[in-house]
Coordinates of C-alpha atoms in Angstrom, one line a residue:
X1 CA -110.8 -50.0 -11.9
X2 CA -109.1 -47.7 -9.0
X3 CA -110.7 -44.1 -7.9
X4 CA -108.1 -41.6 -7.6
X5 CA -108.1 -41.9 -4.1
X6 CA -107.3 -45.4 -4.4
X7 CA -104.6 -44.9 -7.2
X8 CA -102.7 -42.3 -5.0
X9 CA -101.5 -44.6 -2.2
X10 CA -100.1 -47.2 -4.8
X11 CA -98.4 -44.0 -6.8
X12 CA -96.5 -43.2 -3.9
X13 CA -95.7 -46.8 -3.1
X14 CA -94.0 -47.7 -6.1
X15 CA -91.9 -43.8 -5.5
X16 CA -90.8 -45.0 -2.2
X17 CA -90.1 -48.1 -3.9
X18 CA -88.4 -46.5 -6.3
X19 CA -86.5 -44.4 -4.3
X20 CA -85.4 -47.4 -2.1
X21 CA -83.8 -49.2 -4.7
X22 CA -82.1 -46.0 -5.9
X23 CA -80.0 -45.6 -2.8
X24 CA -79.4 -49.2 -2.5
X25 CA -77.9 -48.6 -5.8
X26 CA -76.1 -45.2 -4.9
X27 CA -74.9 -47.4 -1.6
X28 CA -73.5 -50.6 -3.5
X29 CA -71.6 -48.4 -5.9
X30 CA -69.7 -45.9 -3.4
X31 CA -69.0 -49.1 -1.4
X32 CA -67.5 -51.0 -4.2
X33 CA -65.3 -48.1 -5.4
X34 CA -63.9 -47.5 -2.1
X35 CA -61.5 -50.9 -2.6
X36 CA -59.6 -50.1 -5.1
X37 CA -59.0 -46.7 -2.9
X38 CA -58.3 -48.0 0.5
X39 CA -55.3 -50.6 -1.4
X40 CA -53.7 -47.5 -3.1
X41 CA -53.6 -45.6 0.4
X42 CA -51.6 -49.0 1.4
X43 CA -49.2 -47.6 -1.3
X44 CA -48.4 -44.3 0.3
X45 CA -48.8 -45.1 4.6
X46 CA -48.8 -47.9 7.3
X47 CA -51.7 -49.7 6.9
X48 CA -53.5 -48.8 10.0
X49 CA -52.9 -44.9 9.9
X50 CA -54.2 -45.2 6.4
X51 CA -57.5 -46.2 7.8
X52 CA -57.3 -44.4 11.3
X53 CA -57.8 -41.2 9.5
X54 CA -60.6 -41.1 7.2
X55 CA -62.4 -43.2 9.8
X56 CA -62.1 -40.5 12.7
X57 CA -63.1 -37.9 10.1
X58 CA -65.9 -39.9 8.9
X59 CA -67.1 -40.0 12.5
X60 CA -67.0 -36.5 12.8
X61 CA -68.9 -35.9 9.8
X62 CA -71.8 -38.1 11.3
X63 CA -71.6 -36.5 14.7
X64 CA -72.0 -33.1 12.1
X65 CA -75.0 -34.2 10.3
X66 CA -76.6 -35.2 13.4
X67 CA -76.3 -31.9 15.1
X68 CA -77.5 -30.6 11.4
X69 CA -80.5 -32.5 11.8
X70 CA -81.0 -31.8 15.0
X71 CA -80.8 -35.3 16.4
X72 CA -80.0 -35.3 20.5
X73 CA -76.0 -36.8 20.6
X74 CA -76.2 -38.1 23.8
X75 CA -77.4 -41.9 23.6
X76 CA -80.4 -43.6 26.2
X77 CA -78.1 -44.6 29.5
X78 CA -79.0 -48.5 28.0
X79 CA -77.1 -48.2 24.4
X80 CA -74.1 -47.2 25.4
X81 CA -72.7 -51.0 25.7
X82 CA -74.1 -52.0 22.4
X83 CA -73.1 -49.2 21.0
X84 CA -69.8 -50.1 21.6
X85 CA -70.4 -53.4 20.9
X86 CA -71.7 -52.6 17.8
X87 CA -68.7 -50.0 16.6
X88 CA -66.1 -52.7 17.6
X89 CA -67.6 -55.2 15.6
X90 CA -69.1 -53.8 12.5
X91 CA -67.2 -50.4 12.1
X92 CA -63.4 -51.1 14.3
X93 CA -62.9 -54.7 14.1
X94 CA -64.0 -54.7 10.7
X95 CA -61.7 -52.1 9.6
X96 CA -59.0 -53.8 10.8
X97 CA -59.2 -57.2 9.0
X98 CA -60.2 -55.8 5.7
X99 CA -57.5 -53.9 5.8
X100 CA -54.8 -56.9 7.0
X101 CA -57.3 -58.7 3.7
X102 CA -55.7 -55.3 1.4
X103 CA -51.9 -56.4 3.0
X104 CA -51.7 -59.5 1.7
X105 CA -54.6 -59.6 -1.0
X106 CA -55.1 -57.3 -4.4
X107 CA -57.9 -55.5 -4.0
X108 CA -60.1 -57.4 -6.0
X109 CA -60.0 -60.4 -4.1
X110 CA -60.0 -59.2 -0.6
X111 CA -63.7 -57.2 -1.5
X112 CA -65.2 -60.6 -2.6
X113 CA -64.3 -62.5 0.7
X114 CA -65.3 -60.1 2.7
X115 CA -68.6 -59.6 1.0
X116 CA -69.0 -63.5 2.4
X117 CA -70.2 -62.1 5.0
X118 CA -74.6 -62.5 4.6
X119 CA -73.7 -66.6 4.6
X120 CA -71.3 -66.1 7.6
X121 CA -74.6 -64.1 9.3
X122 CA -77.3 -66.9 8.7
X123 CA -75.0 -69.6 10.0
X124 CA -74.4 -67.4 13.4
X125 CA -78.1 -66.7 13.3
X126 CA -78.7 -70.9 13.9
X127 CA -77.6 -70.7 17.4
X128 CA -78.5 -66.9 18.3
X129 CA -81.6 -66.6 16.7
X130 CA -82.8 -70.4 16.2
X131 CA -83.1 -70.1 12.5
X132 CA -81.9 -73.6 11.5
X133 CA -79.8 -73.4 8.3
X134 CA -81.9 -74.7 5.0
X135 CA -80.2 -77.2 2.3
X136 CA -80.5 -73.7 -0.2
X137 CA -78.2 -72.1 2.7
X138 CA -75.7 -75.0 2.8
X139 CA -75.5 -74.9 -0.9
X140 CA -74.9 -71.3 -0.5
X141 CA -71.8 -71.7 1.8
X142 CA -70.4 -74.5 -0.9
X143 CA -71.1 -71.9 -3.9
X144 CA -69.6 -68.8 -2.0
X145 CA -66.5 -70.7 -0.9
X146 CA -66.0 -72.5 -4.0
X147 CA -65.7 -68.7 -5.7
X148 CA -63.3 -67.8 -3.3
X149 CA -61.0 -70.7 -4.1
X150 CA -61.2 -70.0 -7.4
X151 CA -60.7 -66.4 -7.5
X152 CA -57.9 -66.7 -4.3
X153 CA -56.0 -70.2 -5.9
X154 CA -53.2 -69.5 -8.4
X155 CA -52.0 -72.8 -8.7
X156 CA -48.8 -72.9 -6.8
X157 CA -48.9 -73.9 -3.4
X158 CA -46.3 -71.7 -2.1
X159 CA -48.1 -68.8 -3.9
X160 CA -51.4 -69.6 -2.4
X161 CA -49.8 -69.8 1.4
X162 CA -48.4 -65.9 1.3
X163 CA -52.2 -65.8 0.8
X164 CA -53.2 -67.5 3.2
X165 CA -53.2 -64.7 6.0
X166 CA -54.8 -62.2 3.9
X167 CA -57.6 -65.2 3.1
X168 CA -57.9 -65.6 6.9
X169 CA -58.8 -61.7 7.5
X170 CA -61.1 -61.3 4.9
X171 CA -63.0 -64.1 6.6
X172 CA -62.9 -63.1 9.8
X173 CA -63.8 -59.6 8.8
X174 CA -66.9 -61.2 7.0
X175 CA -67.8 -63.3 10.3
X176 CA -67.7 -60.3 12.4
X177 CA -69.6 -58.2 10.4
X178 CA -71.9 -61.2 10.0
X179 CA -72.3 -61.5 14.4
X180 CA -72.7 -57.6 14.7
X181 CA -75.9 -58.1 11.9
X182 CA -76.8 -61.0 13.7
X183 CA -76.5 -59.5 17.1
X184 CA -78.3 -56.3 15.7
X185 CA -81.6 -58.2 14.5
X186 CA -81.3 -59.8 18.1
X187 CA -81.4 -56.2 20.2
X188 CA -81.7 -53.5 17.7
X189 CA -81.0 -49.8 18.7
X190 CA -82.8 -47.7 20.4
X191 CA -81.8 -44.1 18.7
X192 CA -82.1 -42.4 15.4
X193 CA -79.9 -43.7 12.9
X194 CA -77.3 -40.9 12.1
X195 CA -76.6 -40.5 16.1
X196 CA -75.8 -44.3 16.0
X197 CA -73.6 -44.5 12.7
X198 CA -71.4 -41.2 14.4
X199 CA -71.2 -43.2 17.8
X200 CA -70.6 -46.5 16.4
X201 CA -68.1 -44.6 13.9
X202 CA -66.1 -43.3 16.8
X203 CA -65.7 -46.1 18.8
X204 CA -64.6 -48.4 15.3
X205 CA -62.0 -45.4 14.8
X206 CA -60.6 -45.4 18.1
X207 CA -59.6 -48.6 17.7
X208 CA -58.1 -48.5 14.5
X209 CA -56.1 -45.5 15.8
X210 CA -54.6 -47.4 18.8
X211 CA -53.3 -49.6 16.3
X212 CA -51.8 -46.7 14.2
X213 CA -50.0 -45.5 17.1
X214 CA -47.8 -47.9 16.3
X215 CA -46.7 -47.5 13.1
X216 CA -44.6 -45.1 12.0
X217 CA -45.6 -42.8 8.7
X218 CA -43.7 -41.0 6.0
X219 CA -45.7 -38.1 5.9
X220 CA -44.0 -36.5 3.2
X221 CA -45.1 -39.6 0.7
X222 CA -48.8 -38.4 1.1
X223 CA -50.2 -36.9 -2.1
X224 CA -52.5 -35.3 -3.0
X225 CA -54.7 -37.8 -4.4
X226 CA -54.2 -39.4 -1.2
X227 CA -55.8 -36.7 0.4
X228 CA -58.7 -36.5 -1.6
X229 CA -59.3 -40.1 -0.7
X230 CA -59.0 -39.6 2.3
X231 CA -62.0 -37.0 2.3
X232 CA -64.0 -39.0 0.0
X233 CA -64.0 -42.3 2.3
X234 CA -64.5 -39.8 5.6
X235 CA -67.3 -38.5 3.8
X236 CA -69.1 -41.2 1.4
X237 CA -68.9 -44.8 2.5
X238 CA -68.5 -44.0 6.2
X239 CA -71.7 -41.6 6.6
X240 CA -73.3 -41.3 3.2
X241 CA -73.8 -44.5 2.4
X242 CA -74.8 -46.0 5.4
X243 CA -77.6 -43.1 5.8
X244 CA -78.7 -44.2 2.3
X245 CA -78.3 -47.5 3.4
X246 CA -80.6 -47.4 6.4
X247 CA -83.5 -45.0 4.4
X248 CA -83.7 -47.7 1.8
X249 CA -84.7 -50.4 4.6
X250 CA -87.6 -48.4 5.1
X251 CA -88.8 -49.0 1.4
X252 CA -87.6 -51.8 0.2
X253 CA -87.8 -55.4 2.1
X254 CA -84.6 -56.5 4.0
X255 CA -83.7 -59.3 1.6
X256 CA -83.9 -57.1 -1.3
X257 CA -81.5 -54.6 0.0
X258 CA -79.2 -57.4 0.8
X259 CA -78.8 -59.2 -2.8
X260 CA -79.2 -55.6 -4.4
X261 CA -75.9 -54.3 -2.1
X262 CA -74.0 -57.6 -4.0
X263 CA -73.4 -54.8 -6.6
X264 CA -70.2 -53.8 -4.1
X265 CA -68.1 -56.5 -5.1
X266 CA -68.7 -56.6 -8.7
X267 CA -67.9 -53.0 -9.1
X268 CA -65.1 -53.3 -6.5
X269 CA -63.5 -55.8 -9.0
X270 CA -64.2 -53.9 -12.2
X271 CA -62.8 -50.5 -10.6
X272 CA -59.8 -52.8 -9.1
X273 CA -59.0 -53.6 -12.6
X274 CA -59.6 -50.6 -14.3
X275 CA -57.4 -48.3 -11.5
X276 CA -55.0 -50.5 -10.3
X277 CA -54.7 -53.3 -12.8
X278 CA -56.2 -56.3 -11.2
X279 CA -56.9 -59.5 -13.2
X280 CA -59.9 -59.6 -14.8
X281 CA -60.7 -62.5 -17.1
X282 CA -62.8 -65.4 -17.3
X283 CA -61.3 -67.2 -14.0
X284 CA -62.3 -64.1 -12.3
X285 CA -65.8 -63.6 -14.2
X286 CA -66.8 -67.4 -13.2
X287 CA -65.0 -67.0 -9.4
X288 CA -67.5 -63.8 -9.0
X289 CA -70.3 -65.3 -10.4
X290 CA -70.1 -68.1 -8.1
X291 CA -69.8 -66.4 -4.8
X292 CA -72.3 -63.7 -5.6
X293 CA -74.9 -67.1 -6.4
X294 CA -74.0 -68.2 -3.0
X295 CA -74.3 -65.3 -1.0
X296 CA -78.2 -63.9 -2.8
X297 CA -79.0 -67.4 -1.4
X298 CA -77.8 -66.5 1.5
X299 CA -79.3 -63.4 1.9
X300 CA -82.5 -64.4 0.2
X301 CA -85.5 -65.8 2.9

């Protein structure tokens, strides 16, 4: 039988708990809803200026909640490399194949590839971090690409090669995003977390917008649900999320966050079907199911 004094520490455990799993929650499902978003943006501007500008906004929104909050801007003299290295590889580089993924890909598929990306991680982490792979991990990878041949195949070859590209970036968007969480757990940083979402932010959007100075847009086709998108995305799954994201790790154990965060895809697929019409049957339903198996074994230790 507990005292009170013993009862309170567990009563605020299982809050923090509680509150952990809430914005993992809050996370996965602004995530997941920004798919469906970014394709219909595709609709109305080049591809890379699509993405250039929410992303510079969201930056500047971090670099705004940090001065809110009081949080010194200016990094420690020895972050500023993996700072960059980090905003190159999880915020620009990232940006850029998901959104190639969007090109070619309906929105549906190109969230479930990329969401790959916690098997792509523990495979990297075998030669950067020692951690051998285990047979559940190597069933993982057969389960996770399995899905994605199910949910990417069509059945006719020719239609499965204009694909193919699309395919190709979602990987390679996964694999990055799986080397910058390896690379991460190797040499974490050194700085409070909102001052290194805005830096890393900035140096991801500065890449997308060399790329956008390319293209040329049709300003006059931007709407104004386009606009609201773009404000939502600057403000939500560029800062918001990724604040919630980082508080939850403080309450709830790292493998938890990561099969909890699988909610992304499933409600990037739903919401792709419900906005933009995606197929949604039973191919899909089993295709899902199959890659989400493989990557919670994945992410599980």
């Amino acid at each position: 039988m507990f005292t009170s004094a013993e009862s309170a520490p567990r009563h605020r455990l299982i809050g923090t708990r509680a509150e952990g799993l809430a914005l993992l929650v809050t996370t996965a499902t602004i995530w997941g809803c920004t798919w469906p978003q970014n394709k219909y943006l595709l609709s109305l501007l080049p591809p890379f200026t699509a993405r250039a500008i929410p992303n510079m906004l969201g930056a500047g929104f971090a670099f705004a909640v940090a001065l809110a909050s009081r949080q010194h801007l200016r990094p420690p003299r020895g972050e500023w490399r993996w700072l960059l290295i980090y905003g190159v590889l999880n915020y620009g580089a990232f940006t850029v194949f998901t959104t190639l993924s969007l090109v070619w890909l309906n929105a549906s598929q190109a969230v479930v590839i990329t969401y790959t990306l916690p098997v792509w991680a523990s495979l990297l982490a075998w030669p950067m971090l020692g951690e051998r792979p285990t047979p559940r991990r190597l069933l993982a990878i057969v389960l996770a690409l399995g899905g994605v041949a199910l949910l990417v195949g069509s059945g006719s070859m020719q239609a499965d090669l204009t694909k193919l590209p699309g395919v190709l970036s979602g990987f390679a968007a996964a694999v990055l995003f799986g080397l910058g969480t390896v690379v991460a757990k190797k040499r974490p940083l050194a700085m409070p977390p909102v001052t290194g979402v805005a830096w890393q932010g900035l140096f991801g959007a500065l890449l997308v917008l060399v790329l956008a100075l390319f293209e040329h847009p049709h300003w006059n086709r931007l709407n104004a649900a386009g606009i609201a998108i773009f404000c939502w995305i600057a403000v939500m799954p560029l800062t918001v999320a990724y604040l919630a994201w980082f508080r939850a790790l403080r309450f709830v154990p790292a493998s938890l966050a990561a099969t909890t965060v699988l909610l992304s895809p499933t409600i990037g697929v739903v919401a792709s079907a419900l906005v933009l019409g995606d197929p949604f049957g039973p191919r899909q339903v089993v295709a899902l199911v199959l890659t989400l198996t493989g990557v919670a074994l994945a992410a599980l230790k």
